[in-house]
mmCIF file of C-alpha atoms in Angstrom:
data_model
loop_
_atom_site.group_PDB
_atom_site.id
_atom_site.type_symbol
_atom_site.label_atom_id
_atom_site.label_comp_id
_atom_site.label_asym_id
_atom_site.label_seq_id
_atom_site.Cartn_x
_atom_site.Cartn_y
_atom_site.Cartn_z
ATOM 1 C CA UNK A 1 126.270 11.805 294.377
ATOM 2 C CA UNK A 2 128.278 14.465 296.217
ATOM 3 C CA UNK A 3 129.899 11.804 298.371
ATOM 4 C CA UNK A 4 130.752 9.718 295.300
ATOM 5 C CA UNK A 5 132.386 12.639 293.476
ATOM 6 C CA UNK A 6 134.215 13.906 296.567
ATOM 7 C CA UNK A 7 136.815 16.576 295.823
ATOM 8 C CA UNK A 8 135.446 17.160 292.316
ATOM 9 C CA UNK A 9 132.243 18.657 293.755
ATOM 10 C CA UNK A 10 134.174 20.840 296.202
ATOM 11 C CA UNK A 11 136.433 22.224 293.469
ATOM 12 C CA UNK A 12 133.693 22.902 290.924
ATOM 13 C CA UNK A 13 131.552 24.649 293.531
ATOM 14 C CA UNK A 14 133.905 27.604 292.986
ATOM 15 C CA UNK A 15 132.720 29.876 290.134
ATOM 16 C CA UNK A 16 136.213 30.903 289.063
ATOM 17 C CA UNK A 17 137.431 27.320 288.998
ATOM 18 C CA UNK A 18 134.532 26.227 286.781
ATOM 19 C CA UNK A 19 135.240 28.982 284.266
ATOM 20 C CA UNK A 20 139.001 28.518 284.427
ATOM 21 C CA UNK A 21 138.717 24.753 283.892
ATOM 22 C CA UNK A 22 136.799 25.144 280.618
ATOM 23 C CA UNK A 23 139.701 26.949 278.984
ATOM 24 C CA UNK A 24 142.413 25.030 280.816
ATOM 25 C CA UNK A 25 141.158 21.576 279.815
ATOM 26 C CA UNK A 26 140.833 22.567 276.159
ATOM 27 C CA UNK A 27 144.177 24.376 276.127
ATOM 28 C CA UNK A 28 146.178 21.610 277.796
ATOM 29 C CA UNK A 29 144.767 18.992 275.429
ATOM 30 C CA UNK A 30 145.602 21.088 272.371
ATOM 31 C CA UNK A 31 149.074 21.894 273.762
ATOM 32 C CA UNK A 32 150.035 18.210 273.653
ATOM 33 C CA UNK A 33 148.283 17.700 270.336
ATOM 34 C CA UNK A 34 150.764 20.181 268.856
ATOM 35 C CA UNK A 35 153.768 18.497 270.493
ATOM 36 C CA UNK A 36 152.860 15.178 268.889
ATOM 37 C CA UNK A 37 152.117 16.835 265.541
ATOM 38 C CA UNK A 38 155.568 18.460 265.596
ATOM 39 C CA UNK A 39 157.227 15.103 266.351
ATOM 40 C CA UNK A 40 155.291 13.268 263.640
ATOM 41 C CA UNK A 41 155.978 15.968 261.035
ATOM 42 C CA UNK A 42 159.676 15.878 261.945
ATOM 43 C CA UNK A 43 159.691 12.093 261.466
ATOM 44 C CA UNK A 44 157.844 12.316 258.136
ATOM 45 C CA UNK A 45 160.245 14.945 256.815
ATOM 46 C CA UNK A 46 163.487 13.288 257.961
ATOM 47 C CA UNK A 47 162.874 9.682 259.162
ATOM 48 C CA UNK A 48 165.673 10.378 261.628
ATOM 49 C CA UNK A 49 165.658 9.817 265.393
ATOM 50 C CA UNK A 50 168.499 12.340 265.554
ATOM 51 C CA UNK A 51 166.238 15.046 264.122
ATOM 52 C CA UNK A 52 163.518 14.063 266.585
ATOM 53 C CA UNK A 53 166.038 14.689 269.342
ATOM 54 C CA UNK A 54 167.255 17.988 267.812
ATOM 55 C CA UNK A 55 163.745 19.444 267.590
ATOM 56 C CA UNK A 56 163.013 18.350 271.166
ATOM 57 C CA UNK A 57 166.206 20.029 272.388
ATOM 58 C CA UNK A 58 165.396 23.267 270.561
ATOM 59 C CA UNK A 59 162.093 23.372 272.430
ATOM 60 C CA UNK A 60 163.826 22.691 275.744
ATOM 61 C CA UNK A 61 166.942 24.884 275.430
ATOM 62 C CA UNK A 62 165.173 28.223 276.128
ATOM 63 C CA UNK A 63 163.661 26.706 279.285
ATOM 64 C CA UNK A 64 167.114 25.949 280.670
ATOM 65 C CA UNK A 65 168.133 29.581 280.181
ATOM 66 C CA UNK A 66 164.947 31.494 280.984
ATOM 67 C CA UNK A 67 162.742 29.364 283.277
ATOM 68 C CA UNK A 68 164.496 30.476 286.487
ATOM 69 C CA UNK A 69 163.877 34.093 285.448
ATOM 70 C CA UNK A 70 160.275 33.215 284.620
ATOM 71 C CA UNK A 71 159.808 31.778 288.109
ATOM 72 C CA UNK A 72 161.179 34.912 289.762
ATOM 73 C CA UNK A 73 158.921 37.158 287.648
ATOM 74 C CA UNK A 74 155.888 35.036 288.548
ATOM 75 C CA UNK A 75 156.636 35.610 292.247
ATOM 76 C CA UNK A 76 157.176 39.351 291.721
ATOM 77 C CA UNK A 77 154.406 40.412 289.347
ATOM 78 C CA UNK A 78 150.758 39.685 288.531
ATOM 79 C CA UNK A 79 150.634 36.106 287.276
ATOM 80 C CA UNK A 80 147.370 36.782 285.437
ATOM 81 C CA UNK A 81 148.970 39.396 283.169
ATOM 82 C CA UNK A 82 152.029 37.203 282.551
ATOM 83 C CA UNK A 83 149.814 34.292 281.520
ATOM 84 C CA UNK A 84 147.617 36.451 279.264
ATOM 85 C CA UNK A 85 150.572 37.986 277.390
ATOM 86 C CA UNK A 86 152.418 34.691 276.904
ATOM 87 C CA UNK A 87 149.274 32.893 275.714
ATOM 88 C CA UNK A 88 148.701 35.517 273.030
ATOM 89 C CA UNK A 89 152.260 34.861 271.843
ATOM 90 C CA UNK A 90 151.622 31.111 272.012
ATOM 91 C CA UNK A 91 148.520 31.528 269.845
ATOM 92 C CA UNK A 92 150.593 33.354 267.210
ATOM 93 C CA UNK A 93 153.245 30.601 267.245
ATOM 94 C CA UNK A 94 150.606 27.882 266.782
ATOM 95 C CA UNK A 95 148.933 29.888 264.015
ATOM 96 C CA UNK A 96 152.267 30.176 262.185
ATOM 97 C CA UNK A 97 152.677 26.384 262.241
ATOM 98 C CA UNK A 98 149.128 25.895 260.964
ATOM 99 C CA UNK A 99 149.512 28.442 258.129
ATOM 100 C CA UNK A 100 152.809 26.941 256.970
ATOM 101 C CA UNK A 101 151.361 23.417 257.086
ATOM 102 C CA UNK A 102 148.178 24.329 255.199
ATOM 103 C CA UNK A 103 150.209 26.142 252.523
ATOM 104 C CA UNK A 104 152.696 23.274 252.130
ATOM 105 C CA UNK A 105 155.698 25.381 253.218
ATOM 106 C CA UNK A 106 156.436 23.689 256.552
ATOM 107 C CA UNK A 107 160.080 22.615 256.365
ATOM 108 C CA UNK A 108 162.314 21.049 258.994
ATOM 109 C CA UNK A 109 164.073 24.396 259.476
ATOM 110 C CA UNK A 110 160.746 26.174 260.057
ATOM 111 C CA UNK A 111 159.816 23.506 262.614
ATOM 112 C CA UNK A 112 163.184 23.977 264.352
ATOM 113 C CA UNK A 113 162.777 27.773 264.604
ATOM 114 C CA UNK A 114 159.182 27.605 265.814
ATOM 115 C CA UNK A 115 160.090 24.897 268.334
ATOM 116 C CA UNK A 116 162.673 27.251 269.825
ATOM 117 C CA UNK A 117 160.114 30.075 270.017
ATOM 118 C CA UNK A 118 157.642 27.693 271.655
ATOM 119 C CA UNK A 119 160.149 26.900 274.390
ATOM 120 C CA UNK A 120 160.988 30.568 274.889
ATOM 121 C CA UNK A 121 157.333 31.571 275.334
ATOM 122 C CA UNK A 122 156.614 28.817 277.827
ATOM 123 C CA UNK A 123 159.655 29.672 279.903
ATOM 124 C CA UNK A 124 157.528 32.572 281.162
ATOM 125 C CA UNK A 125 154.001 31.176 280.855
ATOM 126 C CA UNK A 126 154.458 27.990 282.911
ATOM 127 C CA UNK A 127 155.535 29.647 286.206
ATOM 128 C CA UNK A 128 152.556 31.975 285.937
ATOM 129 C CA UNK A 129 150.156 29.117 285.185
ATOM 130 C CA UNK A 130 151.109 27.297 288.370
ATOM 131 C CA UNK A 131 150.108 30.364 290.374
ATOM 132 C CA UNK A 132 146.720 30.953 288.749
ATOM 133 C CA UNK A 133 144.600 28.867 291.131
ATOM 134 C CA UNK A 134 145.797 30.547 294.375
ATOM 135 C CA UNK A 135 145.159 33.856 292.571
ATOM 136 C CA UNK A 136 141.463 33.153 291.873
ATOM 137 C CA UNK A 137 140.128 30.194 293.928
ATOM 138 C CA UNK A 138 138.715 30.615 297.454
ATOM 139 C CA UNK A 139 141.129 29.374 300.108
ATOM 140 C CA UNK A 140 138.726 26.783 301.564
ATOM 141 C CA UNK A 141 138.422 25.135 298.134
ATOM 142 C CA UNK A 142 142.039 25.566 297.007
ATOM 143 C CA UNK A 143 143.388 22.130 297.954
ATOM 144 C CA UNK A 144 140.525 20.356 296.139
ATOM 145 C CA UNK A 145 140.932 22.654 293.129
ATOM 146 C CA UNK A 146 144.658 21.890 292.959
ATOM 147 C CA UNK A 147 143.997 18.134 293.079
ATOM 148 C CA UNK A 148 141.357 18.274 290.340
ATOM 149 C CA UNK A 149 143.402 20.678 288.199
ATOM 150 C CA UNK A 150 146.510 18.511 288.559
ATOM 151 C CA UNK A 151 144.456 15.504 287.459
ATOM 152 C CA UNK A 152 143.094 17.021 284.260
ATOM 153 C CA UNK A 153 146.336 18.858 283.479
ATOM 154 C CA UNK A 154 148.439 15.729 283.748
ATOM 155 C CA UNK A 155 145.737 13.720 281.969
ATOM 156 C CA UNK A 156 146.354 15.945 278.957
ATOM 157 C CA UNK A 157 149.877 14.482 278.719
ATOM 158 C CA UNK A 158 148.237 11.183 277.760
ATOM 159 C CA UNK A 159 144.847 12.165 276.291
ATOM 160 C CA UNK A 160 146.286 14.991 274.167
ATOM 161 C CA UNK A 161 148.665 12.690 272.254
ATOM 162 C CA UNK A 162 145.829 10.162 271.817
ATOM 163 C CA UNK A 163 143.666 12.863 270.237
ATOM 164 C CA UNK A 164 146.651 13.993 268.165
ATOM 165 C CA UNK A 165 147.035 10.541 266.655
ATOM 166 C CA UNK A 166 143.372 10.503 265.599
ATOM 167 C CA UNK A 167 143.482 14.051 264.187
ATOM 168 C CA UNK A 168 146.689 13.412 262.224
ATOM 169 C CA UNK A 169 145.345 10.122 260.889
ATOM 170 C CA UNK A 170 142.021 11.544 259.692
ATOM 171 C CA UNK A 171 142.701 15.235 259.048
ATOM 172 C CA UNK A 172 146.464 15.802 258.856
ATOM 173 C CA UNK A 173 149.006 17.789 260.857
ATOM 174 C CA UNK A 174 147.801 21.191 259.654
ATOM 175 C CA UNK A 175 144.482 20.665 261.433
ATOM 176 C CA UNK A 176 146.353 19.526 264.563
ATOM 177 C CA UNK A 177 148.292 22.808 264.617
ATOM 178 C CA UNK A 178 145.086 24.793 264.047
ATOM 179 C CA UNK A 179 143.453 22.998 266.980
ATOM 180 C CA UNK A 180 146.224 24.263 269.252
ATOM 181 C CA UNK A 181 145.670 27.845 268.103
ATOM 182 C CA UNK A 182 141.986 27.441 268.964
ATOM 183 C CA UNK A 183 143.000 26.001 272.345
ATOM 184 C CA UNK A 184 144.936 29.149 273.175
ATOM 185 C CA UNK A 185 141.936 31.249 272.137
ATOM 186 C CA UNK A 186 139.625 29.191 274.374
ATOM 187 C CA UNK A 187 141.931 29.675 277.355
ATOM 188 C CA UNK A 188 142.239 33.428 276.825
ATOM 189 C CA UNK A 189 138.467 33.662 276.528
ATOM 190 C CA UNK A 190 137.882 31.778 279.774
ATOM 191 C CA UNK A 191 140.338 33.739 281.938
ATOM 192 C CA UNK A 192 138.778 37.003 280.723
ATOM 193 C CA UNK A 193 135.706 36.096 282.826
ATOM 194 C CA UNK A 194 137.597 35.388 286.066
ATOM 195 C CA UNK A 195 136.967 37.636 289.052
ATOM 196 C CA UNK A 196 139.456 38.289 291.851
ATOM 197 C CA UNK A 197 138.179 36.996 295.245
ATOM 198 C CA UNK A 198 137.573 39.547 297.991
ATOM 199 C CA UNK A 199 140.148 37.886 300.285
ATOM 200 C CA UNK A 200 142.950 37.854 297.689
ATOM 201 C CA UNK A 201 146.193 39.420 298.933
ATOM 202 C CA UNK A 202 148.750 40.111 296.182
ATOM 203 C CA UNK A 203 152.288 38.971 296.905
ATOM 204 C CA UNK A 204 154.486 41.778 298.171
ATOM 205 C CA UNK A 205 157.806 42.408 296.380
ATOM 206 C CA UNK A 206 160.739 41.002 298.291
ATOM 207 C CA UNK A 207 162.908 44.026 297.577
ATOM 208 C CA UNK A 208 165.753 41.666 296.683
ATOM 209 C CA UNK A 209 167.635 41.303 293.425
ATOM 210 C CA UNK A 210 166.646 38.646 290.893
ATOM 211 C CA UNK A 211 169.781 36.675 291.793
ATOM 212 C CA UNK A 212 168.862 36.762 295.491
ATOM 213 C CA UNK A 213 165.307 35.629 294.719
ATOM 214 C CA UNK A 214 166.676 32.742 292.682
ATOM 215 C CA UNK A 215 168.907 31.750 295.578
ATOM 216 C CA UNK A 216 165.976 31.840 298.012
ATOM 217 C CA UNK A 217 163.979 29.557 295.761
ATOM 218 C CA UNK A 218 166.792 27.021 295.452
ATOM 219 C CA UNK A 219 167.346 26.999 299.221
ATOM 220 C CA UNK A 220 163.629 26.434 299.785
ATOM 221 C CA UNK A 221 163.622 23.436 297.437
ATOM 222 C CA UNK A 222 166.781 21.791 298.744
ATOM 223 C CA UNK A 223 165.742 22.427 302.346
ATOM 224 C CA UNK A 224 162.460 20.528 301.938
ATOM 225 C CA UNK A 225 163.485 16.855 301.862
ATOM 226 C CA UNK A 226 160.174 15.698 300.394
ATOM 227 C CA UNK A 227 160.164 18.232 297.535
ATOM 228 C CA UNK A 228 163.808 17.645 296.596
ATOM 229 C CA UNK A 229 163.406 13.843 296.656
ATOM 230 C CA UNK A 230 160.283 13.829 294.508
ATOM 231 C CA UNK A 231 161.761 16.323 292.068
ATOM 232 C CA UNK A 232 164.796 14.098 291.567
ATOM 233 C CA UNK A 233 162.621 11.045 291.014
ATOM 234 C CA UNK A 234 160.454 13.025 288.622
ATOM 235 C CA UNK A 235 163.615 13.931 286.684
ATOM 236 C CA UNK A 236 164.333 10.250 286.034
ATOM 237 C CA UNK A 237 160.734 9.482 285.147
ATOM 238 C CA UNK A 238 160.386 12.413 282.783
ATOM 239 C CA UNK A 239 163.610 11.500 281.002
ATOM 240 C CA UNK A 240 162.090 8.109 280.230
ATOM 241 C CA UNK A 241 158.605 9.417 279.454
ATOM 242 C CA UNK A 242 159.700 12.243 277.153
ATOM 243 C CA UNK A 243 162.048 9.957 275.228
ATOM 244 C CA UNK A 244 159.290 7.404 274.712
ATOM 245 C CA UNK A 245 156.800 9.949 273.391
ATOM 246 C CA UNK A 246 159.342 11.599 271.127
ATOM 247 C CA UNK A 247 160.399 8.217 269.726
ATOM 248 C CA UNK A 248 156.902 6.728 269.489
ATOM 249 C CA UNK A 249 156.580 7.558 265.764
ATOM 250 C CA UNK A 250 159.750 5.499 265.168
ATOM 251 C CA UNK A 251 158.466 2.622 267.371
ATOM 252 C CA UNK A 252 155.081 2.519 265.614
ATOM 253 C CA UNK A 253 156.713 2.656 262.183
ATOM 254 C CA UNK A 254 159.822 0.489 262.571
ATOM 255 C CA UNK A 255 158.863 -2.008 265.317
ATOM 256 C CA UNK A 256 155.107 -2.462 264.827
ATOM 257 C CA UNK A 257 155.185 -1.653 261.105
ATOM 258 C CA UNK A 258 151.932 0.320 261.418
ATOM 259 C CA UNK A 259 152.907 3.982 260.958
ATOM 260 C CA UNK A 260 150.478 6.623 262.187
ATOM 261 C CA UNK A 261 147.739 3.980 262.727
ATOM 262 C CA UNK A 262 149.894 2.220 265.317
ATOM 263 C CA UNK A 263 150.967 5.479 266.929
ATOM 264 C CA UNK A 264 147.337 6.598 267.217
ATOM 265 C CA UNK A 265 146.248 3.285 268.775
ATOM 266 C CA UNK A 266 149.086 3.299 271.311
ATOM 267 C CA UNK A 267 148.457 6.887 272.371
ATOM 268 C CA UNK A 268 144.744 6.157 272.710
ATOM 269 C CA UNK A 269 145.539 3.204 274.988
ATOM 270 C CA UNK A 270 147.730 5.388 277.211
ATOM 271 C CA UNK A 271 145.034 8.055 277.235
ATOM 272 C CA UNK A 272 142.414 5.525 278.320
ATOM 273 C CA UNK A 273 144.545 4.338 281.232
ATOM 274 C CA UNK A 274 145.361 7.895 282.251
ATOM 275 C CA UNK A 275 141.682 8.869 282.165
ATOM 276 C CA UNK A 276 140.823 6.123 284.638
ATOM 277 C CA UNK A 277 143.585 7.280 287.001
ATOM 278 C CA UNK A 278 142.715 10.965 286.627
ATOM 279 C CA UNK A 279 139.067 10.404 287.550
ATOM 280 C CA UNK A 280 140.063 8.278 290.536
ATOM 281 C CA UNK A 281 142.563 10.884 291.764
ATOM 282 C CA UNK A 282 140.212 13.817 291.253
ATOM 283 C CA UNK A 283 137.381 12.059 293.095
ATOM 284 C CA UNK A 284 139.586 11.406 296.101
ATOM 285 C CA UNK A 285 141.128 14.868 296.201
ATOM 286 C CA UNK A 286 144.506 15.452 297.823
ATOM 287 C CA UNK A 287 144.066 12.439 300.144
ATOM 288 C CA UNK A 288 144.903 10.098 297.260
ATOM 289 C CA UNK A 289 148.069 11.937 296.235
ATOM 290 C CA UNK A 290 150.410 10.380 298.793
ATOM 291 C CA UNK A 291 154.197 9.993 298.563
ATOM 292 C CA UNK A 292 153.994 6.207 298.941
ATOM 293 C CA UNK A 293 151.402 5.921 296.175
ATOM 294 C CA UNK A 294 153.610 8.046 293.910
ATOM 295 C CA UNK A 295 156.574 5.756 294.583
ATOM 296 C CA UNK A 296 154.678 2.552 293.729
ATOM 297 C CA UNK A 297 153.199 4.168 290.625
ATOM 298 C CA UNK A 298 156.702 5.120 289.488
ATOM 299 C CA UNK A 299 157.791 1.481 289.639
ATOM 300 C CA UNK A 300 154.745 0.312 287.677
ATOM 301 C CA UNK A 301 155.387 3.038 285.087
ATOM 302 C CA UNK A 302 159.004 1.887 284.541
ATOM 303 C CA UNK A 303 157.963 -1.768 284.308
ATOM 304 C CA UNK A 304 155.317 -0.878 281.697
ATOM 305 C CA UNK A 305 157.948 0.795 279.505
ATOM 306 C CA UNK A 306 160.244 -2.234 279.828
ATOM 307 C CA UNK A 307 157.421 -4.600 278.850
ATOM 308 C CA UNK A 308 156.532 -2.407 275.869
ATOM 309 C CA UNK A 309 160.083 -2.614 274.579
ATOM 310 C CA UNK A 310 160.003 -6.427 274.768
ATOM 311 C CA UNK A 311 157.083 -6.812 272.365
ATOM 312 C CA UNK A 312 156.730 -6.477 268.603
ATOM 313 C CA UNK A 313 152.954 -7.011 268.300
ATOM 314 C CA UNK A 314 150.107 -4.555 268.766
ATOM 315 C CA UNK A 315 147.919 -6.246 271.410
ATOM 316 C CA UNK A 316 150.578 -6.602 274.160
ATOM 317 C CA UNK A 317 151.885 -3.146 273.203
ATOM 318 C CA UNK A 318 148.418 -1.675 273.793
ATOM 319 C CA UNK A 319 148.147 -3.476 277.157
ATOM 320 C CA UNK A 320 151.520 -2.051 278.195
ATOM 321 C CA UNK A 321 150.400 1.428 277.149
ATOM 322 C CA UNK A 322 147.215 1.185 279.233
ATOM 323 C CA UNK A 323 149.324 0.240 282.267
ATOM 324 C CA UNK A 324 151.748 3.034 281.375
ATOM 325 C CA UNK A 325 148.873 5.521 281.288
ATOM 326 C CA UNK A 326 147.450 4.416 284.647
ATOM 327 C CA UNK A 327 150.769 4.419 286.477
ATOM 328 C CA UNK A 328 152.166 7.471 284.692
ATOM 329 C CA UNK A 329 149.131 9.578 285.564
ATOM 330 C CA UNK A 330 149.337 8.677 289.265
ATOM 331 C CA UNK A 331 153.101 9.312 289.258
ATOM 332 C CA UNK A 332 152.900 12.753 287.677
ATOM 333 C CA UNK A 333 149.629 14.035 289.127
ATOM 334 C CA UNK A 334 150.493 12.798 292.607
ATOM 335 C CA UNK A 335 153.855 14.548 292.489
ATOM 336 C CA UNK A 336 152.426 17.831 291.187
ATOM 337 C CA UNK A 337 149.620 17.794 293.774
ATOM 338 C CA UNK A 338 152.072 17.198 296.613
ATOM 339 C CA UNK A 339 154.322 20.004 295.426
ATOM 340 C CA UNK A 340 151.457 22.453 294.922
ATOM 341 C CA UNK A 341 150.016 21.810 298.382
ATOM 342 C CA UNK A 342 153.374 21.806 300.196
ATOM 343 C CA UNK A 343 154.907 24.946 298.703
ATOM 344 C CA UNK A 344 154.469 28.401 300.211
ATOM 345 C CA UNK A 345 152.677 30.741 297.778
ATOM 346 C CA UNK A 346 155.483 33.301 297.995
ATOM 347 C CA UNK A 347 157.817 30.641 296.586
ATOM 348 C CA UNK A 348 155.320 28.984 294.224
ATOM 349 C CA UNK A 349 156.597 30.492 290.985
ATOM 350 C CA UNK A 350 160.207 29.520 291.687
ATOM 351 C CA UNK A 351 159.469 26.015 293.001
ATOM 352 C CA UNK A 352 157.063 25.084 290.217
ATOM 353 C CA UNK A 353 159.263 26.621 287.531
ATOM 354 C CA UNK A 354 162.144 24.541 288.925
ATOM 355 C CA UNK A 355 159.920 21.468 288.671
ATOM 356 C CA UNK A 356 159.092 22.305 285.051
ATOM 357 C CA UNK A 357 162.746 23.104 284.321
ATOM 358 C CA UNK A 358 163.877 19.742 285.697
ATOM 359 C CA UNK A 359 161.148 18.061 283.691
ATOM 360 C CA UNK A 360 162.315 19.738 280.479
ATOM 361 C CA UNK A 361 166.018 19.141 281.113
ATOM 362 C CA UNK A 362 165.372 15.514 281.939
ATOM 363 C CA UNK A 363 163.193 15.083 278.878
ATOM 364 C CA UNK A 364 165.874 16.617 276.688
ATOM 365 C CA UNK A 365 168.646 14.450 278.097
ATOM 366 C CA UNK A 366 166.586 11.292 277.781
ATOM 367 C CA UNK A 367 165.472 12.091 274.250
ATOM 368 C CA UNK A 368 168.965 12.964 273.012
ATOM 369 C CA UNK A 369 170.668 9.929 274.557
ATOM 370 C CA UNK A 370 168.071 7.461 273.370
ATOM 371 C CA UNK A 371 167.651 9.153 269.989
ATOM 372 C CA UNK A 372 171.376 8.982 269.278
ATOM 373 C CA UNK A 373 171.697 5.414 270.561
ATOM 374 C CA UNK A 374 168.711 4.339 268.485
ATOM 375 C CA UNK A 375 170.444 5.389 265.271
ATOM 376 C CA UNK A 376 172.997 2.593 265.688
ATOM 377 C CA UNK A 377 171.432 0.144 268.176
ATOM 378 C CA UNK A 378 167.768 0.393 267.270
ATOM 379 C CA UNK A 379 165.137 1.905 269.553
ATOM 380 C CA UNK A 380 164.117 -1.012 271.773
ATOM 381 C CA UNK A 381 167.384 -1.778 273.573
ATOM 382 C CA UNK A 382 168.197 1.833 274.637
ATOM 383 C CA UNK A 383 164.621 2.290 275.907
ATOM 384 C CA UNK A 384 164.742 -1.001 277.818
ATOM 385 C CA UNK A 385 168.047 -0.039 279.468
ATOM 386 C CA UNK A 386 166.573 3.366 280.411
ATOM 387 C CA UNK A 387 163.555 1.641 282.013
ATOM 388 C CA UNK A 388 165.888 -0.574 284.057
ATOM 389 C CA UNK A 389 167.865 2.475 285.230
ATOM 390 C CA UNK A 390 164.572 4.073 286.298
ATOM 391 C CA UNK A 391 163.886 0.995 288.447
ATOM 392 C CA UNK A 392 167.265 1.439 290.109
ATOM 393 C CA UNK A 393 166.397 5.074 290.875
ATOM 394 C CA UNK A 394 163.086 3.898 292.331
ATOM 395 C CA UNK A 395 164.864 1.428 294.626
ATOM 396 C CA UNK A 396 167.092 4.224 295.980
ATOM 397 C CA UNK A 397 164.101 6.504 296.586
ATOM 398 C CA UNK A 398 162.070 3.696 298.148
ATOM 399 C CA UNK A 399 164.754 3.168 300.782
ATOM 400 C CA UNK A 400 164.233 6.790 301.843
ATOM 401 C CA UNK A 401 160.422 6.534 301.771
ATOM 402 C CA UNK A 402 159.938 7.149 305.511
ATOM 403 C CA UNK A 403 161.848 10.442 305.333
ATOM 404 C CA UNK A 404 159.895 11.516 302.231
ATOM 405 C CA UNK A 405 156.528 10.662 303.812
ATOM 406 C CA UNK A 406 157.438 12.534 307.007
ATOM 407 C CA UNK A 407 158.419 15.648 305.032
ATOM 408 C CA UNK A 408 154.884 15.984 303.589
ATOM 409 C CA UNK A 409 153.002 15.489 306.851
ATOM 410 C CA UNK A 410 151.173 18.627 307.921
#
């Protein structure tokens, strides 16, 4: 059994990782449940792809301004305290959405304001989150813990929306928002039981200014050919992925003619595919997160989106979403695992916040461009063109595959 489960057994042999994972799994799932609930509520209130794009941008805009600062703070101060404070604020934001929805006072302006606050809070929480495992997990189990954590964290990107579709369909958006508030509470409860390992050495302050620390982080990223290449490819992929998820309510409603039923089924299909990939990646540990595997998964992910945009019926759409989930999970989890293992812990906050910043910027650009184009051209053609552009980006990266692979060799 131990041999069959591989890296999963190694990671969960650590007490802190077991406790941390309980809260993290619940919290990440509920985080994406709220994102989908916000998108669906925006669509129901406005039936406008432009408004879908506006709300997405309001969530992303604070990241562009404050994420670099959040990364520097995560490398300077105790990441545990940063995460605890920001998650309390996140709980309050989710509770506000739930209260407004239950009372019938959730307007598009309230959604816009709370989306902005959501982005502001996570500009500081995300850099700290990426540094939590090195803070609490024993060094000999850290690589396995990172692989398993990356798998279930990235799985939430697919499984969370699938759960959101079911919750919205059967219980409404107010319950979806309440679930996210409970997710924050579960995470805060789990990290309260973590214990600092005896061999933990807190990062020493650099003594430099914030601007100098930012510059050091950027030089570290651009100087590592593997990290910079994968981050750029991730930017293209996340532009496509974020746009598709933000526009999925419009696709389910206008193309399939099925409303929230179709959206729920499609998200469940992606979640199923992602679950298969996540289990396979976690079982194999970091050995399965290779640059070449990430590159091939990226191509399959782009092809799946293109195929989805060429169909108007549910069955082939579900098949495309399963393939999208499988390939998308390998693409994202593989990239995150490679970055987490490769980066020096003194630079972790800045590198991983840059990764998250690029992800958010890319998602915002993709969502805005496709959302605006969809108003006049319909959704399918802009998404298909974006998928083709992603394939072009893959071809460029694939030509440099030998350099990328060499950069991640230890």
